[in-house]
Structure formats: C-alpha cells, structure tokens
PDB file of C-alpha atoms and ligand atoms in Angstrom:
ATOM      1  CA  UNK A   1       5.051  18.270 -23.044  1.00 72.00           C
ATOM      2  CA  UNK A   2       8.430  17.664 -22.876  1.00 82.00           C
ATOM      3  CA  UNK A   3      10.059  14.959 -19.990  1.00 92.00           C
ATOM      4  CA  UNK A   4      12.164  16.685 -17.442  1.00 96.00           C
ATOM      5  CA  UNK A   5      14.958  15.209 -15.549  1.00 97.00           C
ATOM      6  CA  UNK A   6      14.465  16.774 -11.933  1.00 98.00           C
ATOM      7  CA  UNK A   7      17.092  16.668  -9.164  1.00 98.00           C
ATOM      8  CA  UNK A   8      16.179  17.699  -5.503  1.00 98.00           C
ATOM      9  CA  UNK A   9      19.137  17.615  -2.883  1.00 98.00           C
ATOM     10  CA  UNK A  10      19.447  18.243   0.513  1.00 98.00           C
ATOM     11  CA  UNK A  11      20.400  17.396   4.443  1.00 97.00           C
ATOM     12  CA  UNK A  12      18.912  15.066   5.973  1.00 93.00           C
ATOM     13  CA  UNK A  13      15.341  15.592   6.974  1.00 91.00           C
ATOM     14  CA  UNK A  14      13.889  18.005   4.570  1.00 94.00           C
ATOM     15  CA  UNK A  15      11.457  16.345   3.691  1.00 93.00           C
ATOM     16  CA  UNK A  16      13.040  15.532  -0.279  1.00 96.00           C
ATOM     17  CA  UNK A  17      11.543  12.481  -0.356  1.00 94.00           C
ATOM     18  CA  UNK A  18       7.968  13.186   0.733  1.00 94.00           C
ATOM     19  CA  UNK A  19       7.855  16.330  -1.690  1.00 97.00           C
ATOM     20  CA  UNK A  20      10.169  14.726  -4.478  1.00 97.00           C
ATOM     21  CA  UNK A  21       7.342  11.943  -4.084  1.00 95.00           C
ATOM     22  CA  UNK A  22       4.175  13.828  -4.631  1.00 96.00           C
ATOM     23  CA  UNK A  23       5.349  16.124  -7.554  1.00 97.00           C
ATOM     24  CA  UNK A  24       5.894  12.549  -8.898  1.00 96.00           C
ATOM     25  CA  UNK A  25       2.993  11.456  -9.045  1.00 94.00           C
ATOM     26  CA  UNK A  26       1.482  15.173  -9.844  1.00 96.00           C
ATOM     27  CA  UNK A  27       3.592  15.070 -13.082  1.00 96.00           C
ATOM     28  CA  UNK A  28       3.115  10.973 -13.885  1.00 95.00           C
ATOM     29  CA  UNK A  29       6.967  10.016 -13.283  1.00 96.00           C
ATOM     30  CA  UNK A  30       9.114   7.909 -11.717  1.00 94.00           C
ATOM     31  CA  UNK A  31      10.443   8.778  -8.479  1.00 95.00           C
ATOM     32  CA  UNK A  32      13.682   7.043  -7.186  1.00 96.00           C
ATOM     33  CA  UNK A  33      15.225   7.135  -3.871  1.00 96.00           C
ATOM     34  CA  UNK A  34      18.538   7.623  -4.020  1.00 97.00           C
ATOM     35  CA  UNK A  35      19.506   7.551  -0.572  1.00 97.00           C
ATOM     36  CA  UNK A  36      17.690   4.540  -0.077  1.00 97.00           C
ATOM     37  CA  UNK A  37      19.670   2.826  -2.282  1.00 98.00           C
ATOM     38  CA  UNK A  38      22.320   3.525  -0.095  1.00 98.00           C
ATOM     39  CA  UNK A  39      20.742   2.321   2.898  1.00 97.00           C
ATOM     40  CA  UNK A  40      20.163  -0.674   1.198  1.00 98.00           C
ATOM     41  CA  UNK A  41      23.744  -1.253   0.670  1.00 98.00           C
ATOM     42  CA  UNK A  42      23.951  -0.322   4.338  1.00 98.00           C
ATOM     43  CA  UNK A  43      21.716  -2.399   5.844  1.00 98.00           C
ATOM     44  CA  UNK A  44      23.031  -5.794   3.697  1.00 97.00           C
ATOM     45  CA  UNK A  45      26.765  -4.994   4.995  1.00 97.00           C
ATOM     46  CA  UNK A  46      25.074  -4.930   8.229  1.00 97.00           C
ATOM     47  CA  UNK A  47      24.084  -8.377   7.927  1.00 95.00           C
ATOM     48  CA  UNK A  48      28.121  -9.245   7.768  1.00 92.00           C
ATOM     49  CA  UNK A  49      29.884  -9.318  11.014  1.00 90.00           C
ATOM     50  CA  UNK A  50      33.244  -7.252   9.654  1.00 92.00           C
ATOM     51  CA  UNK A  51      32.173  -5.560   6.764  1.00 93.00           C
ATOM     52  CA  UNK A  52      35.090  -3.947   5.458  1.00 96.00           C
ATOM     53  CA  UNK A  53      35.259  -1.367   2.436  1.00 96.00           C
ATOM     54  CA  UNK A  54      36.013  -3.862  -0.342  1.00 96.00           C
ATOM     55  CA  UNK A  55      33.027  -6.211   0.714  1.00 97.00           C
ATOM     56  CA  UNK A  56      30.468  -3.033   0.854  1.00 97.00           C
ATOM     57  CA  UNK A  57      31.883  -1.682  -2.493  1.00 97.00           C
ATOM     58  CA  UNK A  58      30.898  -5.978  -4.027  1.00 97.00           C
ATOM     59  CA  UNK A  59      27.643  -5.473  -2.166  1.00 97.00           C
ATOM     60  CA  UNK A  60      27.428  -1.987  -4.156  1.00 96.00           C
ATOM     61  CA  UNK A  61      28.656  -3.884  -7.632  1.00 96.00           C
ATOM     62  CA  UNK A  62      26.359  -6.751  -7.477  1.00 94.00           C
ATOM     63  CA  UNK A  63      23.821  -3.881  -8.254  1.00 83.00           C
ATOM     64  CA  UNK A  64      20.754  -5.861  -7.523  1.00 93.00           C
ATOM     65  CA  UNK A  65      19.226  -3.239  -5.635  1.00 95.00           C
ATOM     66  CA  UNK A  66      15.398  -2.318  -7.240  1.00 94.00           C
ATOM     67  CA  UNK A  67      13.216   0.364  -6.647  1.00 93.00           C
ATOM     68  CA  UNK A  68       9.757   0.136  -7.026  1.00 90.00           C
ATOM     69  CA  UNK A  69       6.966   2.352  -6.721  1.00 82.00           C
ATOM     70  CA  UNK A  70       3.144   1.959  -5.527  1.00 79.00           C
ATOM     71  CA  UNK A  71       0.256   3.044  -4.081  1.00 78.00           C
ATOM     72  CA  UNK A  72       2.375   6.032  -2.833  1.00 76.00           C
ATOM     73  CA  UNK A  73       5.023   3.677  -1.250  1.00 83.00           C
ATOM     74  CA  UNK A  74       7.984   2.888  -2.473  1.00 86.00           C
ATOM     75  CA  UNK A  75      10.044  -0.374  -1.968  1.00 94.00           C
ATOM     76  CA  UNK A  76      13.161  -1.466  -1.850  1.00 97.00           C
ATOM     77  CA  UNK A  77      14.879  -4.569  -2.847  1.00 97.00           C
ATOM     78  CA  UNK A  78      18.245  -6.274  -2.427  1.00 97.00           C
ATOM     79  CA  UNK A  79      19.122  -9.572  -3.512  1.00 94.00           C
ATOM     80  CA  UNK A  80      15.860 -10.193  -3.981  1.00 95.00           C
ATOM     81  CA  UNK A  81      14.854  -9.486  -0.082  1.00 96.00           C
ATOM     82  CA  UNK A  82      12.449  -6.664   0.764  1.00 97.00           C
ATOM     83  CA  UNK A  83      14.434  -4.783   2.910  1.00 97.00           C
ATOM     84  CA  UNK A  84      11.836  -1.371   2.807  1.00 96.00           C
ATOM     85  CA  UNK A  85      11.123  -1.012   6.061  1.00 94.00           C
ATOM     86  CA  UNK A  86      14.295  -2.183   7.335  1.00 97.00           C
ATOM     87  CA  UNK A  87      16.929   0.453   5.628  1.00 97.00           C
ATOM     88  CA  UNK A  88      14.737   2.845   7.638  1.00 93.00           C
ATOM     89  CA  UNK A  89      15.743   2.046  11.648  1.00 93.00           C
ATOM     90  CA  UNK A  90      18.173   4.435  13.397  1.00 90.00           C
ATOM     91  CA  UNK A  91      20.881   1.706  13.150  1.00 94.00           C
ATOM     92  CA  UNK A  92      20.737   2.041   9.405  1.00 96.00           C
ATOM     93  CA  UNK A  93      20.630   5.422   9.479  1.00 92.00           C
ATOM     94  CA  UNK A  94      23.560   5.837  11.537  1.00 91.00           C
ATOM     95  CA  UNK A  95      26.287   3.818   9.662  1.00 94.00           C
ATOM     96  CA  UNK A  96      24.798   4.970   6.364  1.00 96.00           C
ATOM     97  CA  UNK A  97      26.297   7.924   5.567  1.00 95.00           C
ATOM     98  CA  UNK A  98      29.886   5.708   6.349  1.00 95.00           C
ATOM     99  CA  UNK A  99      28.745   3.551   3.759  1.00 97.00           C
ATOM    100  CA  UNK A 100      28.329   6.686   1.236  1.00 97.00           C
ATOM    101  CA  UNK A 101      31.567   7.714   1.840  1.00 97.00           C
ATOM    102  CA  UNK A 102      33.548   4.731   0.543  1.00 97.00           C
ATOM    103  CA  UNK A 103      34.056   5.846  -3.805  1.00 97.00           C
ATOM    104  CA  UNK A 104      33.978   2.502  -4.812  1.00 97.00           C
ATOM    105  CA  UNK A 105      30.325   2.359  -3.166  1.00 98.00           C
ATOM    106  CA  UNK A 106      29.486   5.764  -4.600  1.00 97.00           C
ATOM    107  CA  UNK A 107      30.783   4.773  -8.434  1.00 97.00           C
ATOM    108  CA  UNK A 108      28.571   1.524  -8.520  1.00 97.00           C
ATOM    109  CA  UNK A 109      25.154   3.338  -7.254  1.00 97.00           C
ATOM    110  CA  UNK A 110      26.111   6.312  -9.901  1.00 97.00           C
ATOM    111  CA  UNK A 111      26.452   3.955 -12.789  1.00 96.00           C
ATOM    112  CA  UNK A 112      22.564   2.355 -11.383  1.00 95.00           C
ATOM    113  CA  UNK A 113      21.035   5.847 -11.163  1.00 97.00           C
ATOM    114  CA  UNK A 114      22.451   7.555 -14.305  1.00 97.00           C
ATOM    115  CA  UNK A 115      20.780   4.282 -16.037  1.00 95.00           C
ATOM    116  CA  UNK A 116      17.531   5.260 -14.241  1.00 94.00           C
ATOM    117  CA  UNK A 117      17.209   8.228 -14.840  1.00 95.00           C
ATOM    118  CA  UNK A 118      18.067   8.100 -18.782  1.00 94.00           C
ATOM    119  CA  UNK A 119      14.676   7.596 -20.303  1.00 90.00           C
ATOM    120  CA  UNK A 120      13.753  11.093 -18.604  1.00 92.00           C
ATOM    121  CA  UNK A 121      10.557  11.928 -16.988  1.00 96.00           C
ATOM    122  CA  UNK A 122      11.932  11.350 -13.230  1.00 97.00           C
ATOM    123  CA  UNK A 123      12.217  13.001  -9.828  1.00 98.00           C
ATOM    124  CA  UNK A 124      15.456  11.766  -8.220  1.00 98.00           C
ATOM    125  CA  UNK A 125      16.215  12.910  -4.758  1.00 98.00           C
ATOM    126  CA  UNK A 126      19.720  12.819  -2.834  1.00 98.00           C
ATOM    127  CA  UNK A 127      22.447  14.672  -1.886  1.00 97.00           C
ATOM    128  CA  UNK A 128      24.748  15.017  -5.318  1.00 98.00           C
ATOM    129  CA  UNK A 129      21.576  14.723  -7.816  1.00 98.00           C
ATOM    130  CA  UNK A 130      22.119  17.949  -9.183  1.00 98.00           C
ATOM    131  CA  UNK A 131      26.109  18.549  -8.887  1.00 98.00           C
ATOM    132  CA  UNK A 132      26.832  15.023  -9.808  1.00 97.00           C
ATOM    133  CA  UNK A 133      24.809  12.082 -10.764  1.00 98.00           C
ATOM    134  CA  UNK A 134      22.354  14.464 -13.272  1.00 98.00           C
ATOM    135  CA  UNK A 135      24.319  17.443 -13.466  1.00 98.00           C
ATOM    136  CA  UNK A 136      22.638  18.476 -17.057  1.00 97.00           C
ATOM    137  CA  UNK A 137      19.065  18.172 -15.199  1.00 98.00           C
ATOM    138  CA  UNK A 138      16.585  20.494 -16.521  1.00 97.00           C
ATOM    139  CA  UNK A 139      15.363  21.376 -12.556  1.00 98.00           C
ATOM    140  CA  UNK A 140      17.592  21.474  -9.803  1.00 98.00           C
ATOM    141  CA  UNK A 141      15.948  21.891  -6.486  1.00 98.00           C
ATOM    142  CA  UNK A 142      18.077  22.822  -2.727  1.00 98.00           C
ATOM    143  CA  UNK A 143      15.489  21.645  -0.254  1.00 98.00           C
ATOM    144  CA  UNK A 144      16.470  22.617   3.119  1.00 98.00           C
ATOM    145  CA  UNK A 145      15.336  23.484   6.578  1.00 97.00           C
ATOM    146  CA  UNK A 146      16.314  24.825  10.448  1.00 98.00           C
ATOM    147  CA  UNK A 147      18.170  21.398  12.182  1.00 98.00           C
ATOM    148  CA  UNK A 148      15.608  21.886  14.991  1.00 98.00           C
ATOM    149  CA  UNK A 149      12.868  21.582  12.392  1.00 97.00           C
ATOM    150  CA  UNK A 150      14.514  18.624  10.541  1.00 97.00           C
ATOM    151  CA  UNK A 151      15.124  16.626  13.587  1.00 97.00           C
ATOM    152  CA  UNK A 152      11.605  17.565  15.082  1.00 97.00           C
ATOM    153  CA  UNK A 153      10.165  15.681  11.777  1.00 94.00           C
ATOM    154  CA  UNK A 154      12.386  12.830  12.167  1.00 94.00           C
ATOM    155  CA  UNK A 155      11.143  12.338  15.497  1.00 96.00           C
ATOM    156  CA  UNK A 156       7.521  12.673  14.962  1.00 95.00           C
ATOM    157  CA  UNK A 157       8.316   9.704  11.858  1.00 91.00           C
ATOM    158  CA  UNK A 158       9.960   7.333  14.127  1.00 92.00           C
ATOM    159  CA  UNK A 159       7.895   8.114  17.406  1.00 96.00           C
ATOM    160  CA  UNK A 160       4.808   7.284  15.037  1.00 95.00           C
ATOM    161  CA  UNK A 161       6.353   4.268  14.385  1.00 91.00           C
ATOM    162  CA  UNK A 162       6.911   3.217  17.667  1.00 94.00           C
ATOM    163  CA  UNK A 163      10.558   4.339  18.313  1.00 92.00           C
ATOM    164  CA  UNK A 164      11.378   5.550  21.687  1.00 93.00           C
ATOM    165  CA  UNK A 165      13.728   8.183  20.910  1.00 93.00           C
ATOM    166  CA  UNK A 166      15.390  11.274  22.361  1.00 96.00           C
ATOM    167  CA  UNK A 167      14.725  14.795  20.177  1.00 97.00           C
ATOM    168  CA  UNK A 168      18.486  16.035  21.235  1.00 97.00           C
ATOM    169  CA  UNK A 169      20.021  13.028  20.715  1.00 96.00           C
ATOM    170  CA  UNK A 170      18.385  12.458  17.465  1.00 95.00           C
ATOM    171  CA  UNK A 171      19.375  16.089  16.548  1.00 97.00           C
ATOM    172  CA  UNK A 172      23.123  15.453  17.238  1.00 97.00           C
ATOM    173  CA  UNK A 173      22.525  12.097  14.652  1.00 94.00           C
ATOM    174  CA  UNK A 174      21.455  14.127  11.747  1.00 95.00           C
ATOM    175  CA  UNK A 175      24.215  17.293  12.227  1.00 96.00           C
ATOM    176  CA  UNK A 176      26.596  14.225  12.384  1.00 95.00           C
ATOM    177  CA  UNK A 177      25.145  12.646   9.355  1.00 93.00           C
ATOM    178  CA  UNK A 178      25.214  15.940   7.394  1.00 95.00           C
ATOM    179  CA  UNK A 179      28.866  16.528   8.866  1.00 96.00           C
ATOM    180  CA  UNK A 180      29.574  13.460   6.665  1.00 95.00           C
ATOM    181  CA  UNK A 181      27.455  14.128   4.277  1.00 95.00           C
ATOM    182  CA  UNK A 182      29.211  17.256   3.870  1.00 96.00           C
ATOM    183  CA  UNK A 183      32.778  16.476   4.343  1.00 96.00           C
ATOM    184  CA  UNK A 184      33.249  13.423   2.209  1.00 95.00           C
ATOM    185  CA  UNK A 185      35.836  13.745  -0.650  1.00 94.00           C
ATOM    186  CA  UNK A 186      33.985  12.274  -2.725  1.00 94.00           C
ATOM    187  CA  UNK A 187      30.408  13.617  -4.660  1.00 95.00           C
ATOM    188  CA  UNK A 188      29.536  15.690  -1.336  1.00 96.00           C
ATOM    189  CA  UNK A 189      26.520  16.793  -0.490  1.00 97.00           C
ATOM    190  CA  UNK A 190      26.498  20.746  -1.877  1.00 96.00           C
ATOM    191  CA  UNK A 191      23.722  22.949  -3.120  1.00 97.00           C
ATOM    192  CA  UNK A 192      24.896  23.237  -7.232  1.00 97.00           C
ATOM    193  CA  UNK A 193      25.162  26.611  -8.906  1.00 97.00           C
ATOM    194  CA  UNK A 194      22.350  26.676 -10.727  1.00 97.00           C
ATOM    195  CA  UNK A 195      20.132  25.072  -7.922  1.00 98.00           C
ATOM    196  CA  UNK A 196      17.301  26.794  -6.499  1.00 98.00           C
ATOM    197  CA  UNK A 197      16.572  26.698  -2.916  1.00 98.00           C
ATOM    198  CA  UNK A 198      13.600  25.960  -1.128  1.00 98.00           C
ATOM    199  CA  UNK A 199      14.032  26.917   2.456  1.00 97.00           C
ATOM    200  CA  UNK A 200      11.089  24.251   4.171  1.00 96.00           C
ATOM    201  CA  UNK A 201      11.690  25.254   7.956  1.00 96.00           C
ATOM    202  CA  UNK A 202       8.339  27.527   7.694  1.00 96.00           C
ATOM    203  CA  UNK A 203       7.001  26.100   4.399  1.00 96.00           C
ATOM    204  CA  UNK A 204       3.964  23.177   4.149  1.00 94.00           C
ATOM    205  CA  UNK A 205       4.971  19.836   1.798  1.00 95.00           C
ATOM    206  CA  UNK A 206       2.203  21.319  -0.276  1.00 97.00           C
ATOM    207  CA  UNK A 207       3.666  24.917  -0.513  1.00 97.00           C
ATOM    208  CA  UNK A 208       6.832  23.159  -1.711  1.00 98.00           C
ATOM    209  CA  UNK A 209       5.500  21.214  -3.918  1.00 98.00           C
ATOM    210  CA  UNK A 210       3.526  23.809  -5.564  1.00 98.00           C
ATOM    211  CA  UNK A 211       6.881  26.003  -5.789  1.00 98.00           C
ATOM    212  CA  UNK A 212       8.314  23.083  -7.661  1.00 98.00           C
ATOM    213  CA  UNK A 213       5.569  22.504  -9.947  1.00 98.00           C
ATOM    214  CA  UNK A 214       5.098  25.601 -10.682  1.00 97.00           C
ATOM    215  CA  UNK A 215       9.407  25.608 -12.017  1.00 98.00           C
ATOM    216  CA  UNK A 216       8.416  23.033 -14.120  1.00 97.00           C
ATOM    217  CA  UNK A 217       5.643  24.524 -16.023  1.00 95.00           C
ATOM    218  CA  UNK A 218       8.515  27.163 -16.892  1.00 93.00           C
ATOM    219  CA  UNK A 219      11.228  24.578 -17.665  1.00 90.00           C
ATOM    220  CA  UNK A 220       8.847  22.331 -19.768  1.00 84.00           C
TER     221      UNK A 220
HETATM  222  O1  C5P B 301      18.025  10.433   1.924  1.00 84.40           O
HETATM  223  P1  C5P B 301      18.426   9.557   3.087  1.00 84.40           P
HETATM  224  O2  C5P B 301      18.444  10.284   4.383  1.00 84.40           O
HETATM  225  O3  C5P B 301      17.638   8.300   3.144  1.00 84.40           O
HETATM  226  O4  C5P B 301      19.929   9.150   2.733  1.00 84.40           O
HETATM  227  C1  C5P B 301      20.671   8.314   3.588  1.00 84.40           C
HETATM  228  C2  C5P B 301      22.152   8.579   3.411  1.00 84.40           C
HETATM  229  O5  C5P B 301      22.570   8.107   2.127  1.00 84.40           O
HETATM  230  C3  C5P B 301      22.621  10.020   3.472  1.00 84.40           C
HETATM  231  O6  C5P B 301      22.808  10.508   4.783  1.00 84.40           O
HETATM  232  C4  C5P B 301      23.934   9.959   2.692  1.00 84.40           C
HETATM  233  O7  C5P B 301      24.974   9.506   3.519  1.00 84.40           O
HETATM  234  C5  C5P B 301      23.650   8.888   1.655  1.00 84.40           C
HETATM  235  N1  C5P B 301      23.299   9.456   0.349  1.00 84.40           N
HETATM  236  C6  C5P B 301      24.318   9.919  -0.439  1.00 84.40           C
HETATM  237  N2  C5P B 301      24.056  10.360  -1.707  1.00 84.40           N
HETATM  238  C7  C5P B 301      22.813  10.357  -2.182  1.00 84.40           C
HETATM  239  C8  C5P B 301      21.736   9.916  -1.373  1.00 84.40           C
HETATM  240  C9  C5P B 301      22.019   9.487  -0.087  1.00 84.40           C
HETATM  241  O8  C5P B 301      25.471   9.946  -0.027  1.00 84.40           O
HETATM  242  N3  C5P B 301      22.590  10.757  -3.428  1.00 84.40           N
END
C-alpha cells in the first residue's frame, strides 16, 4: 500500500496531536510534532536572559532538535537535553507562538521538517502542515473545535498534572495564541483549500480518528 504524507492543522487545543498520534501508530508511521519543535526552540531561548530575534533564529539553525517516538510518548530533544516535559508548562506555551513568529525561526524548522517528512509514511501535525511545509500532501486534515471546548481540554491536561489554573484565564491564553497564530505574516496558521475539516467540539478522539482513517483507505 502506498506511503502517504498526512498533514493535520489546527488552533490550539484540538486535540491534533493526540489524534495525529494514534492514526500513527494505526497506520505504522512516524508521527512528528511540529509545534513541539517550536516549543523547544522556545523553551532553550528561555534559558537566555535577553533573547533577542537573531539569538532564537541561531537556536532555530543549530537544528539539533530530535524527535523521538515510544511507547505512545513522544520526546523531545535539544542540544542533547530532554526537554519533553518541559516545552509543555504554561510559560512555554505563552511565549511560544512569539517565537513562531520570527521567519528566520520559521525557515530553519521548515528546512528540519520537509527533511522528515521526505521518506513518506508520516503524520505531521501543526499549524501550516498542509498550506506550507507539505503542501503536495496526499491528506490534509482541519482539526478544529468550540474555544470553550479547547480550553476545557487544556485545563483538564494541566489540572491532571498538577497545575493550578484558571479555565477563563486559560481560555483568553489560547484565543491569544491563535490571534498570533493567525495573524503572523509569515506561514500562518489557515485551513488550506483542499483541507478537510474535522469539527472535534462534539466528536470522540476515536470518532476522529476513524474519520481520518477511513480518508486514507481512499487516498492510498
Ligand atoms: O501544537 P502546539 O500547541 O504545541 O504548538 C505550539 C505553538 O507552536 C503554536 O501556538 C504556534 O505558535 C507554533 N507552531 C507553529 N507552526 C507549526 C506548529 C506550531 O507556528 N507548524
């Protein structure tokens, strides 16, 4: 059967990565993170006390960032440190999307996941998979929900976790993250033409996932 390239985009919690993971490992692939790859980049310039564009876009060149998958976890590496569960706190998460909009930073992580994704047979996940990094991918996927929805499933992640964290102000985070997300000049985040959209506000992980498999049994 032939190895698709599949690209699923979206805002910020709509639950891409979970679903981008399991159809994955349903179809034997590689799954890789995209937007943790920014965080990474993220959370190193975080370790600088002025970061300023030019040193996040040579954080960004150095391009050691890896990605590496098991036992249904991914992690993440930079400069060699395991920074997994560290790209993931809401400090991270709030400067990232600043990070994402410098081009310089965008350019380097393109050139990284274009080389990724060349031997085909992946599920990438992001915000410009489809319209930019793999715009000739055989399965473009929208996946979307409500805000109140989104940010409800952030908060049940982080509470879990141990976060003590307020629902409306976590709400006003992500619409402020997808502002950015949105806004940028550069590679924004936008559903692509030929994108289909998968609406999760009232839809299981499962139901999505079976939607998705079920487009590549068509496209394969
Ligand atoms: O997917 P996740 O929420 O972890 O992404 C974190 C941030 O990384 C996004 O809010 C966005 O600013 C940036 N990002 C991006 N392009 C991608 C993936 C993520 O700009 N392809």
């Amino acid at each position: 059967m032939k190895k698709l390239v599949i690209a699923i985009d979206g805002p910020a919690g709509a639950g891409k990565s979970t679903v981008a993971r399991i159809v994955a490992q349903c179809l034997g692939y590689v799954y890789i993170d995209t937007g943790a790859m920014y965080r990474a980049v993220a959370w190193q310039a975080l370790q600088s006390a002025k970061p300023t564009a030019e040193t996040i876009a040579e954080i960004a060149a150095a391009g050691n960032i890896e990605l590496t998958y098991a036992d249904g976890k991914t992690s993440v590496r930079i400069a060699g440190k395991d920074v997994s569960e560290a790209i993931r706190t809401p400090r991270v998460s709030n400067m990232v999307s600043e990070v994402a909009q410098i081009p310089a930073v965008r350019q380097h992580l393109l050139a990284l996941q274009r080389r990724m994704a060349e031997s085909g047979g992946v599920v990438m996940d992001g915000r410009d998979i489809g319209s930019h990094v793999l715009p000739n991918a055989d399965l473009k996927i929208f996946l979307t929900a409500s805000i109140d929805e989104r940010a409800r499933r952030r908060w049940l992640e982080l509470t879990a976790k141990g976060y003590q964290i307020d629902l409306g102000q976590l709400k006003t985070d992500i619409a402020c993250r997808d502002k950015k997300d949105c806004e940028r000049k550069t590679a924004p985040l936008i559903q692509a033409e030929d994108a289909v959209l998968i609406d999760t506000t009232q839809l299981s992980i499962n139901g999505a996932v079976e939607a998705i498999l079920k487009l590549c049994e068509q496209r394969s």
